[in-house]
PDB file of C-alpha atoms in Angstrom:
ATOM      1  CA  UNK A   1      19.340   2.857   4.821  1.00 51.00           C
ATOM      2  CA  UNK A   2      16.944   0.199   5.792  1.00 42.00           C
ATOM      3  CA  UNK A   3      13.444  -0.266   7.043  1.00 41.00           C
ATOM      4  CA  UNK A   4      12.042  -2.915   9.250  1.00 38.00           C
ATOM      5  CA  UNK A   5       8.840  -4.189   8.805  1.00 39.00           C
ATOM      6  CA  UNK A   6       7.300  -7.397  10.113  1.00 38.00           C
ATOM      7  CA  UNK A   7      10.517  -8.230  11.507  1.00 41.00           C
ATOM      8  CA  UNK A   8      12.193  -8.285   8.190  1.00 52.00           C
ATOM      9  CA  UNK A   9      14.487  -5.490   6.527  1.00 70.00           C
ATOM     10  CA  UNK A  10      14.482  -4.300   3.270  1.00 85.00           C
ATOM     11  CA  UNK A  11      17.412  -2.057   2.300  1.00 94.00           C
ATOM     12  CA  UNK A  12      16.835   1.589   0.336  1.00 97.00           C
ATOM     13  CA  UNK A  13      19.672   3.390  -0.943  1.00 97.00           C
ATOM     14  CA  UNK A  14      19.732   7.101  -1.520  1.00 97.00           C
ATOM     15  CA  UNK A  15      21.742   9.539  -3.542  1.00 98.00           C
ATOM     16  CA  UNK A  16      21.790  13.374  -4.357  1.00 97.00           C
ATOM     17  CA  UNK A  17      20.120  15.975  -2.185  1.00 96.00           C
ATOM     18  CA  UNK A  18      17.774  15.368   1.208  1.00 95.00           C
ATOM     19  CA  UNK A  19      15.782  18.406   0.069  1.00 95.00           C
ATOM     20  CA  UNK A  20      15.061  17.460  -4.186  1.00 97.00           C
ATOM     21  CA  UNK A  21      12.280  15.818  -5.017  1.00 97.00           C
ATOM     22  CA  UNK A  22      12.270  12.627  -4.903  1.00 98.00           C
ATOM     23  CA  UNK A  23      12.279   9.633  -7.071  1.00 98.00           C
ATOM     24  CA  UNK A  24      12.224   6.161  -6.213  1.00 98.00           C
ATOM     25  CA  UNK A  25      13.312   3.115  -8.587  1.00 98.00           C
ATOM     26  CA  UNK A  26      12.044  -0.176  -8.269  1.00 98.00           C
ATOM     27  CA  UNK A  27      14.492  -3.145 -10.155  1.00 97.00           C
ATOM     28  CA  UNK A  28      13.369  -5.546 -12.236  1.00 96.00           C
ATOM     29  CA  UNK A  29      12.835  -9.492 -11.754  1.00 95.00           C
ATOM     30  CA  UNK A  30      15.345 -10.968  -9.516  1.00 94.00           C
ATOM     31  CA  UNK A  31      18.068  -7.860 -10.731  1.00 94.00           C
ATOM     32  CA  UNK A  32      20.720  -6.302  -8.497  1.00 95.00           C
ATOM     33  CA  UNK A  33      19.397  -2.603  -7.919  1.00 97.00           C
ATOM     34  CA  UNK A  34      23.010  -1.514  -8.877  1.00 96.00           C
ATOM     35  CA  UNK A  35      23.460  -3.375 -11.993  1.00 95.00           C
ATOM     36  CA  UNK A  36      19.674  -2.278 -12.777  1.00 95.00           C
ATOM     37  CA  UNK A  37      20.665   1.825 -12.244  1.00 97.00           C
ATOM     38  CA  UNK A  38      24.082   2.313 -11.505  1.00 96.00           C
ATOM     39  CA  UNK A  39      24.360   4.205 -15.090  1.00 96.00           C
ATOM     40  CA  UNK A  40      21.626   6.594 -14.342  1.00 97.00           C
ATOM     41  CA  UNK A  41      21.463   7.574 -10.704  1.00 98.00           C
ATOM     42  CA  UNK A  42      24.362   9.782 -11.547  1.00 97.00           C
ATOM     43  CA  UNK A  43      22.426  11.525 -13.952  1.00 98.00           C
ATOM     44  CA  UNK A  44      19.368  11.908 -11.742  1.00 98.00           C
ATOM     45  CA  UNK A  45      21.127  12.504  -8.655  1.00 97.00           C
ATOM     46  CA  UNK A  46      22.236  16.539  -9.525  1.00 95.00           C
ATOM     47  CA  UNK A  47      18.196  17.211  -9.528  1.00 96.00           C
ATOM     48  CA  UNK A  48      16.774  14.186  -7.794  1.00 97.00           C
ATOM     49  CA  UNK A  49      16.332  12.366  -4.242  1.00 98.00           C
ATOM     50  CA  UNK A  50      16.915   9.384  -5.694  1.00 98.00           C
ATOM     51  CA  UNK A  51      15.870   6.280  -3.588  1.00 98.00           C
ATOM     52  CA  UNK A  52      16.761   2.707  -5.085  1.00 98.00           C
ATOM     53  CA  UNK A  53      14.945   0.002  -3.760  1.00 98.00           C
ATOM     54  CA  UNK A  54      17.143  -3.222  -3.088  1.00 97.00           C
ATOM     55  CA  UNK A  55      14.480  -5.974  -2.593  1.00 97.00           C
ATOM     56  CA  UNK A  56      14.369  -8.760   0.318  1.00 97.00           C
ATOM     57  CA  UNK A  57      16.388 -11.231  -0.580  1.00 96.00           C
ATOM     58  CA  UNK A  58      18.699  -9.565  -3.233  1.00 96.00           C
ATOM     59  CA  UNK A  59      21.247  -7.525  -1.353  1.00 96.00           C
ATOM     60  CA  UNK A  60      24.004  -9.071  -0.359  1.00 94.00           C
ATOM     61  CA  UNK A  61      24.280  -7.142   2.923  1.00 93.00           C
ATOM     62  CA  UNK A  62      20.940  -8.619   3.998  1.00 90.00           C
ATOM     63  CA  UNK A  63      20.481 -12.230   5.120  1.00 88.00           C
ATOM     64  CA  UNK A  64      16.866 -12.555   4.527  1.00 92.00           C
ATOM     65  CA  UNK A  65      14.115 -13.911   1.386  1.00 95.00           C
ATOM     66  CA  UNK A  66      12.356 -12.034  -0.605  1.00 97.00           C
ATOM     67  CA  UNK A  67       8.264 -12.657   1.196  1.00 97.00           C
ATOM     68  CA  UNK A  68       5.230 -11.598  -1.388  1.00 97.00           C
ATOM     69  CA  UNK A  69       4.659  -8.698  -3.801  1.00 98.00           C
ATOM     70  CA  UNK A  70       1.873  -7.511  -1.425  1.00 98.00           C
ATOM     71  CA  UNK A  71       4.666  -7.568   1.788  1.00 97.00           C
ATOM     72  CA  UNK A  72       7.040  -5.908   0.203  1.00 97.00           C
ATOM     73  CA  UNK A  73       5.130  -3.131  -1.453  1.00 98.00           C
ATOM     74  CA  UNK A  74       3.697  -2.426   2.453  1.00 97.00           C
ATOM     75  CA  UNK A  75       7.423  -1.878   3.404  1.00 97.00           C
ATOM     76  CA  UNK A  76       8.027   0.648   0.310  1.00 98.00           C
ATOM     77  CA  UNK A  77       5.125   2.450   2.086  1.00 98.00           C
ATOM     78  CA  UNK A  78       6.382   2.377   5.280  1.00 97.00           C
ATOM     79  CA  UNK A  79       9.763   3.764   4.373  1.00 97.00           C
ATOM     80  CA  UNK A  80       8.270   6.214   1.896  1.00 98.00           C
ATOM     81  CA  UNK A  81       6.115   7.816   5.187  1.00 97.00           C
ATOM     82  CA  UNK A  82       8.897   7.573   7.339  1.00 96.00           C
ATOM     83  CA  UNK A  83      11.123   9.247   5.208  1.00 96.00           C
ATOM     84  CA  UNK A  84       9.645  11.422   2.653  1.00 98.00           C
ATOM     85  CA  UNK A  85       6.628  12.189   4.639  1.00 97.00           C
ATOM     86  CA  UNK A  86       4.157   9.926   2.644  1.00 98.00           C
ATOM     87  CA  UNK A  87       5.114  11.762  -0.949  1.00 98.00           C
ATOM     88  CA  UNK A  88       7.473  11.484  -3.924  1.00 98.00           C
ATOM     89  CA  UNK A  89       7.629  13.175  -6.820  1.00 98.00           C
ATOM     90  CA  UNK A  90       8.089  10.346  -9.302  1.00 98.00           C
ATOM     91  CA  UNK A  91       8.556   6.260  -9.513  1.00 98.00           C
ATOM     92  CA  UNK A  92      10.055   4.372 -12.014  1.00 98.00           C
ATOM     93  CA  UNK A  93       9.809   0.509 -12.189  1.00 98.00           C
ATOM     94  CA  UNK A  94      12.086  -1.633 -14.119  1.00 97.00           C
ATOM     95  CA  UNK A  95      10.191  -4.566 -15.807  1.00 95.00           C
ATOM     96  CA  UNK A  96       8.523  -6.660 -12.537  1.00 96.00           C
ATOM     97  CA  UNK A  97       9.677  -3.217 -10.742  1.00 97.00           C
ATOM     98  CA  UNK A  98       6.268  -1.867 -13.161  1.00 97.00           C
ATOM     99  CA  UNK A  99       4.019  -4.175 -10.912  1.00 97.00           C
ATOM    100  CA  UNK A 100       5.175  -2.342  -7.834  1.00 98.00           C
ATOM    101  CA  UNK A 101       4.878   0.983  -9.269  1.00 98.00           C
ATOM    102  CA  UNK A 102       0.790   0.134 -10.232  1.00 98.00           C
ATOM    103  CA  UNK A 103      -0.084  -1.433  -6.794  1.00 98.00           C
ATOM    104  CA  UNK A 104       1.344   1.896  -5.102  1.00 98.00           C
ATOM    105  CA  UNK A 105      -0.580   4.363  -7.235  1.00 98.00           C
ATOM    106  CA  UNK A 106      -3.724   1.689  -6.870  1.00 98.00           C
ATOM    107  CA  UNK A 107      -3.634   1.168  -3.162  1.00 98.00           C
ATOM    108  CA  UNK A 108      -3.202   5.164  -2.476  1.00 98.00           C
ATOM    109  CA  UNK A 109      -1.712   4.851   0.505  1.00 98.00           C
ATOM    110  CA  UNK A 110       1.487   7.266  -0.412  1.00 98.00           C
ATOM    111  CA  UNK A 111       1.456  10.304  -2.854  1.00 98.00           C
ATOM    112  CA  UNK A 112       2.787   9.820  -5.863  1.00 98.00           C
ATOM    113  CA  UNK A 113       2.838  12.735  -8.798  1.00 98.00           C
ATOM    114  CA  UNK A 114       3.827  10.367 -11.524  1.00 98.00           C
ATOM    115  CA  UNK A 115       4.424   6.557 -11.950  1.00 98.00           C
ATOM    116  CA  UNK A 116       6.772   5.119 -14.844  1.00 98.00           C
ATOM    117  CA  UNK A 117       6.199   1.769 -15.877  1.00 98.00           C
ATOM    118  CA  UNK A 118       9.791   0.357 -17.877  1.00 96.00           C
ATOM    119  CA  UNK A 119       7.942  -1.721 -20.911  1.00 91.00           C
ATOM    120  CA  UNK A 120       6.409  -4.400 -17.633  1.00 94.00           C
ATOM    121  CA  UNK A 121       4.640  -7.454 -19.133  1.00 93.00           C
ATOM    122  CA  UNK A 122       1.651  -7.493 -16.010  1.00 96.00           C
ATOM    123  CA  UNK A 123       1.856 -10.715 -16.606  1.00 94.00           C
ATOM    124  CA  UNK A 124      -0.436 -12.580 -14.521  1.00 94.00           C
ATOM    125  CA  UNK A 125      -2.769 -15.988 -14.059  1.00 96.00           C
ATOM    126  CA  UNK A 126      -4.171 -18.451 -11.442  1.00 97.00           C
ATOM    127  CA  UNK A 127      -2.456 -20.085  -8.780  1.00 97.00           C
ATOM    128  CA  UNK A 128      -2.192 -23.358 -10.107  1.00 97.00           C
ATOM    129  CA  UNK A 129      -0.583 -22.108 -13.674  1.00 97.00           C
ATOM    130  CA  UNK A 130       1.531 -19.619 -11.999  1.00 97.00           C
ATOM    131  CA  UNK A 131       2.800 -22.492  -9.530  1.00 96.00           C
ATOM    132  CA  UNK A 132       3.269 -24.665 -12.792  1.00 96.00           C
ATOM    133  CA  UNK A 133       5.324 -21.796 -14.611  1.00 95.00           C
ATOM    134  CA  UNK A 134       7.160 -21.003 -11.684  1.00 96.00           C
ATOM    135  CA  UNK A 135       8.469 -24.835 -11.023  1.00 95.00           C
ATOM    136  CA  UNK A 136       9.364 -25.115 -14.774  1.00 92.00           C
ATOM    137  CA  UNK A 137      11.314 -22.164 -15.343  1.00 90.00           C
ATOM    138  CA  UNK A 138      12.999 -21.125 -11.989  1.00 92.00           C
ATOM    139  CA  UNK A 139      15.382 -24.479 -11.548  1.00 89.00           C
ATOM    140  CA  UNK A 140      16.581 -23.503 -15.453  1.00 88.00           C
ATOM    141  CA  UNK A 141      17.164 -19.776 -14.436  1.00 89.00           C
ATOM    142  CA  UNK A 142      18.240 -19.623 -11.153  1.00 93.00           C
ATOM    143  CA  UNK A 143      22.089 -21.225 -12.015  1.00 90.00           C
ATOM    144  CA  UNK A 144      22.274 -17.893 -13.915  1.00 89.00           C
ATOM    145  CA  UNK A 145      21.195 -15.738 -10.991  1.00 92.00           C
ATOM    146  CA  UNK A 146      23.939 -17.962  -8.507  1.00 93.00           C
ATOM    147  CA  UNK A 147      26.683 -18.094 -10.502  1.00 91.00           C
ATOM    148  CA  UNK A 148      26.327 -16.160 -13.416  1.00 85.00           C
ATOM    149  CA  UNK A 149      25.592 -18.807 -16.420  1.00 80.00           C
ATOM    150  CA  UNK A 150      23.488 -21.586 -17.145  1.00 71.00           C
ATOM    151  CA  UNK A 151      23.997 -25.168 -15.534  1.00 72.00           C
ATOM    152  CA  UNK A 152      22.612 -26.247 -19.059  1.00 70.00           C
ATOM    153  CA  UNK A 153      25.114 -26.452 -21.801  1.00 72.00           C
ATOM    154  CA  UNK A 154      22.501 -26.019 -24.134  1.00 65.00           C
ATOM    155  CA  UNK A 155      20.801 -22.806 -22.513  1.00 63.00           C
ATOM    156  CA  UNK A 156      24.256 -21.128 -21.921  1.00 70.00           C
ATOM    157  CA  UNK A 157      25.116 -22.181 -26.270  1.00 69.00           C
ATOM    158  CA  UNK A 158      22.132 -20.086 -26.883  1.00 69.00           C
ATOM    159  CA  UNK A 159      22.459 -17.535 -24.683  1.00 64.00           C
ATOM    160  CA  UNK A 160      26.510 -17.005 -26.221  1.00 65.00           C
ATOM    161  CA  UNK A 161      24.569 -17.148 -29.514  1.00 66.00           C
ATOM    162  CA  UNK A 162      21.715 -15.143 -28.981  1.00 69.00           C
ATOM    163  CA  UNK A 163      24.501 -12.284 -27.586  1.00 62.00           C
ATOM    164  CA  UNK A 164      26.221 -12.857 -31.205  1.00 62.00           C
ATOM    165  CA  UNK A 165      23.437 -12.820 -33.201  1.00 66.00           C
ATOM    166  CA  UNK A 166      21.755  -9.673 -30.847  1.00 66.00           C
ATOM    167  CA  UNK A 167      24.765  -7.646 -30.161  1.00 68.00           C
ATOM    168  CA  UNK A 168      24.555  -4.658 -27.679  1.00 83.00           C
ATOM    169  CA  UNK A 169      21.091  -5.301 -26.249  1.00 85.00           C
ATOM    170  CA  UNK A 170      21.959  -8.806 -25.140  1.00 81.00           C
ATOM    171  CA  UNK A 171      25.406  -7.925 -23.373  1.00 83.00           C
ATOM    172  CA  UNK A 172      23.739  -5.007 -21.781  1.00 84.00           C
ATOM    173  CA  UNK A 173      20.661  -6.770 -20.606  1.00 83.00           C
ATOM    174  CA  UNK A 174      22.586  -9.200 -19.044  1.00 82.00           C
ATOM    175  CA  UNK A 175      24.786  -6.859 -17.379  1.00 85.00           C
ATOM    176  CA  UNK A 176      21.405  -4.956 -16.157  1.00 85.00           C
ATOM    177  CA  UNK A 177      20.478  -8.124 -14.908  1.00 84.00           C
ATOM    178  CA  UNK A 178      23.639  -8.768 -12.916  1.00 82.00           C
ATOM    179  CA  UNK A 179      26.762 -10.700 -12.340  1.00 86.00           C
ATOM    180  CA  UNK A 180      26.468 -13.770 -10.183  1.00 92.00           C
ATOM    181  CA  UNK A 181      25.236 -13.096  -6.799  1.00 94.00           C
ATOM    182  CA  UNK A 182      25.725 -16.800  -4.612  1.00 95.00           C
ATOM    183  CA  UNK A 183      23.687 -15.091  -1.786  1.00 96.00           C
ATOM    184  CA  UNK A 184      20.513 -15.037  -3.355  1.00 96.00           C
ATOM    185  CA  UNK A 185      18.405 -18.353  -2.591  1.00 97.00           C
ATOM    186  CA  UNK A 186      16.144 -20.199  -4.825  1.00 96.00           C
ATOM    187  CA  UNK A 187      13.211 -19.340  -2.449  1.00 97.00           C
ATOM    188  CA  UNK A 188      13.358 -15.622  -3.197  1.00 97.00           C
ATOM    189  CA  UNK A 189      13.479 -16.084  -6.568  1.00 97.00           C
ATOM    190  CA  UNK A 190      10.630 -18.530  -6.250  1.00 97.00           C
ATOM    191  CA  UNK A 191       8.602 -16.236  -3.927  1.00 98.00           C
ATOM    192  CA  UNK A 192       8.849 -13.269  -5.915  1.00 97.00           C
ATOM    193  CA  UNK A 193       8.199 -14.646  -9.494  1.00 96.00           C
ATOM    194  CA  UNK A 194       5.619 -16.491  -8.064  1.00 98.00           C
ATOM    195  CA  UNK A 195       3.872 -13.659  -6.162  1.00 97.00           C
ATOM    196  CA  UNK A 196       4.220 -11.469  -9.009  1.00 97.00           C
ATOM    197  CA  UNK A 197       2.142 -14.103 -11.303  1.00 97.00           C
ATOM    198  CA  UNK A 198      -0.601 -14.081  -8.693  1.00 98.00           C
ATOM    199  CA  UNK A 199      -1.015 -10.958  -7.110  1.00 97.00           C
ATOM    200  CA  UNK A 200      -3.552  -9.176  -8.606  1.00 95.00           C
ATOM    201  CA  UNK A 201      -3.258  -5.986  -9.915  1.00 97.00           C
ATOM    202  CA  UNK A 202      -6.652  -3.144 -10.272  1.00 96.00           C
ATOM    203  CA  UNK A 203      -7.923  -2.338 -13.788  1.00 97.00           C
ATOM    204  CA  UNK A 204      -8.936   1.213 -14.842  1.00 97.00           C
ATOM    205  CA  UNK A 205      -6.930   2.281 -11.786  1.00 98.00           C
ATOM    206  CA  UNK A 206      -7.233   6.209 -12.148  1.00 97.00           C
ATOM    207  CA  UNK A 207      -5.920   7.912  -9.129  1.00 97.00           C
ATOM    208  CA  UNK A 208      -6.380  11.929  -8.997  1.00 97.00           C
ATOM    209  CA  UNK A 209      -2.956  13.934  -8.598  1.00 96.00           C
ATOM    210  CA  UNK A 210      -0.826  10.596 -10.261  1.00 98.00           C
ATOM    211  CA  UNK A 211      -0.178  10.636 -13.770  1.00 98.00           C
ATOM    212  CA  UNK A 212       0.735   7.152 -15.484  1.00 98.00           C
ATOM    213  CA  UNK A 213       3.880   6.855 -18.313  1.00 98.00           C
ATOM    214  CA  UNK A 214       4.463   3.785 -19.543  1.00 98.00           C
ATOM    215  CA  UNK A 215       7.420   3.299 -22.029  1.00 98.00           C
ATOM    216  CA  UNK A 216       6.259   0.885 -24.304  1.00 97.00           C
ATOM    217  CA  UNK A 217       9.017  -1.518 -26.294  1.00 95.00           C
ATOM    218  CA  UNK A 218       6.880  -2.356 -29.701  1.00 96.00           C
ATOM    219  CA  UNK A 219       9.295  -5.309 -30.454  1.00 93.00           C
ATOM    220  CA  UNK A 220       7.666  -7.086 -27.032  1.00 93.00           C
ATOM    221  CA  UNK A 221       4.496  -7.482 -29.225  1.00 92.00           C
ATOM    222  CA  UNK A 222       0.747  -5.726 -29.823  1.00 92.00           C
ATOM    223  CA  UNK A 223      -0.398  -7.125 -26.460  1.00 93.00           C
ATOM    224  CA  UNK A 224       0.700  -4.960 -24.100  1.00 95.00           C
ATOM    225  CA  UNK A 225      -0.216  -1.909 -25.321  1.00 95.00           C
ATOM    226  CA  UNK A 226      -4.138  -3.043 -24.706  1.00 94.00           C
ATOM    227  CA  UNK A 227      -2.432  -4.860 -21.172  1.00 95.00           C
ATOM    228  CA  UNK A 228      -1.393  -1.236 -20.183  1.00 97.00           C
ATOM    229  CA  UNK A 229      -5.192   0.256 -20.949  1.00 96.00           C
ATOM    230  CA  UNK A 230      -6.641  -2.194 -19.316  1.00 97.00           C
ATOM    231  CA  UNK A 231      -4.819  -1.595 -15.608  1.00 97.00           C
ATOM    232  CA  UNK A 232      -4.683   1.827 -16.427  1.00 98.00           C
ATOM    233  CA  UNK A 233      -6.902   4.432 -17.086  1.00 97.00           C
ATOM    234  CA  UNK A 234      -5.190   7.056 -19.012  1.00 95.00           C
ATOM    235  CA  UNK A 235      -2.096   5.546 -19.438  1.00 97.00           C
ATOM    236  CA  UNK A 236       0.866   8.238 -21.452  1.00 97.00           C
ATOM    237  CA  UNK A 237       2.088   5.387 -23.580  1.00 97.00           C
ATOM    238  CA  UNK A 238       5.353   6.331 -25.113  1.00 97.00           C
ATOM    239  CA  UNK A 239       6.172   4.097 -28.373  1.00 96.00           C
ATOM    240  CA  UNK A 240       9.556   2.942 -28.178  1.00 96.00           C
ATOM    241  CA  UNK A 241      10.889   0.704 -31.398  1.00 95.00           C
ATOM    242  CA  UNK A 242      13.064  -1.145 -29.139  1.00 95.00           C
ATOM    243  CA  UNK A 243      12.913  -4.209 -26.813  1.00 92.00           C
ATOM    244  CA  UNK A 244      11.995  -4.924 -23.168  1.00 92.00           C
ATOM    245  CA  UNK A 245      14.037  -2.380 -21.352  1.00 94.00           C
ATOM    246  CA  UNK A 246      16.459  -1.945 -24.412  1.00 94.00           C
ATOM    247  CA  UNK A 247      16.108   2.095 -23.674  1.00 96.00           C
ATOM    248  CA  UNK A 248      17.667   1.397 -19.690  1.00 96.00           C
ATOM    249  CA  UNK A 249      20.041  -1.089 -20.643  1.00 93.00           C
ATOM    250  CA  UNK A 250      21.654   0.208 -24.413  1.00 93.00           C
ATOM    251  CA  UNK A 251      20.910   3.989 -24.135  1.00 95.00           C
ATOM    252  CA  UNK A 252      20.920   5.792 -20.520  1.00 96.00           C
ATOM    253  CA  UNK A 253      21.475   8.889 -21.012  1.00 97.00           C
ATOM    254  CA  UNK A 254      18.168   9.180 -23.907  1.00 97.00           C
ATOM    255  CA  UNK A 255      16.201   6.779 -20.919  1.00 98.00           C
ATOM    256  CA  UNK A 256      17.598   9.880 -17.732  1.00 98.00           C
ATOM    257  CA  UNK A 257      15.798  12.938 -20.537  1.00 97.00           C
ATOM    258  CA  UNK A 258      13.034  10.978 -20.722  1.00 97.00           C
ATOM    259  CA  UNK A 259      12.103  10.736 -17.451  1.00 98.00           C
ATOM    260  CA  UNK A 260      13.487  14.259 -16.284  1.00 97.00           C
ATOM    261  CA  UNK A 261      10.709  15.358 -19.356  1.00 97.00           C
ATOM    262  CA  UNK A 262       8.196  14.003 -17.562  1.00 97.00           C
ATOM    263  CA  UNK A 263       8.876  14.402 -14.038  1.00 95.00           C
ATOM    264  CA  UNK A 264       9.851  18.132 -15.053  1.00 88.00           C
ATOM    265  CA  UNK A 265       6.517  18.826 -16.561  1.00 77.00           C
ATOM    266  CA  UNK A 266       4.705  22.099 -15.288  1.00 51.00           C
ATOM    267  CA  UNK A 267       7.817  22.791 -12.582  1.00 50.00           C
TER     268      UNK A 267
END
């Protein structure tokens, strides 16, 4: 299904029952919403509505560029009050998917009973450095999101090695992150690591009736844990010994009982 907004589509597909609560999963930074979930919507969709958000500019049945963080969060509104009459049961936001998942609980303009932030760095700074950041890195990265590997010889050597060295988590992030995908354009991958750096996102944000989970990967560092009680007011931080979204990517069925455990609570 797709929604129009602004005279631009963005494309939501849905699994399991019209009538189950809903849950709605957001992908991470410039990921494939399939290569992101396709392990677990099977094992949501027997309980679950399960709407997975394919973003502007990263669905290869869409012609169209991903616009601004802000944009594209109004059209998750607009198809979440169109379609599930302005409430859902849970969200859950893959790494940069997180940022989306805190700017709908903070601007309140759906209903959502809990919010599940997948070990998201928040990172975020001014224009200028984000500008800076996002001209260095994206012309190294975006070969990988194109054709699947590194134009560098020397990025793709220690990528091969790092997947040696790393094992299972490497392989299957990569996989999470997706095969190559020749549609997506430079500017969307621009526009949305850029808008992501800049768009700011509410401290202490403490919304009555929406309960925030975060599962937090220790090995990303000490930082975020005092990153996530800073945005959030009483966060549920679960401590996970693992790295950024090692829990989706290496173990899917442990990540599909977590969140059923929380979106289950007191049903």
């Amino acid at each position: 299904m797709t929604v129009a907004a602004g005279g631009r589509r963005m494309r939501v597909y849905e699994f399991g029952a019209d009538t189950a609560p809903v849950i709605l999963l957001l992908p991470g930074t410039c990921c494939h919403w399939k290569s992101n979930f396709g392990q677990v919507i099977p094992l949501l969709q027997r309980d679950f509505r399960v709407l997975c958000v394919s973003y502007d500019g990263f669905d290869e049945t869409e012609s169209n560029e991903f616009p601004t963080m802000l944009a594209e969060t109004e059209k998750i509104e607009a198809y979440i009050l169109k379609n599930c009459g302005g409430h859902i049961r849970a969200a859950y936001g893959c790494s940069l998917g997180g940022s989306f998942v805190g700017l709908l609980a903070a601007r309140q303009t759906i209903r959502m009973d809990y919010g599940i932030l997948g070990s998201s760095d928040l990172d975020q700074c001014s224009k200028l450095a984000a500008k800076l950041q996002t001209n260095l890195l994206l012309p190294l990265i975006y070969p990988l999101i194109r054709d699947g590997q590194f134009k560098s010889c020397f990025l793709q050597k220690r990528l091969e090695k790092c997947s040696a060295e790393k094992g299972d988590y490497v392989r299957a992030f990569m996989a999470m992150f997706g095969a190559a995908r020749p549609y997506v354009t430079m500017q969307s991958c621009k526009n949305q690591f850029y808008s992501d750096l800049i768009t700011p996102l509410p401290e202490g944000i403490d919304v009555p009736g929406t309960e925030i989970h975060i599962f937090y990967a220790l090995k990303m560092g000490a930082k975020y844990r005092a990153r996530y009680q800073q945005h959030f007011a009483h966060p549920v931080i679960h401590e996970q010994d693992l790295q950024h979204e090692e829990l989706l990517a290496c173990y899917p069925y442990k990540w599909a009982q977590l969140v059923k455990s929380i979106i289950e609570q007191g049903v």
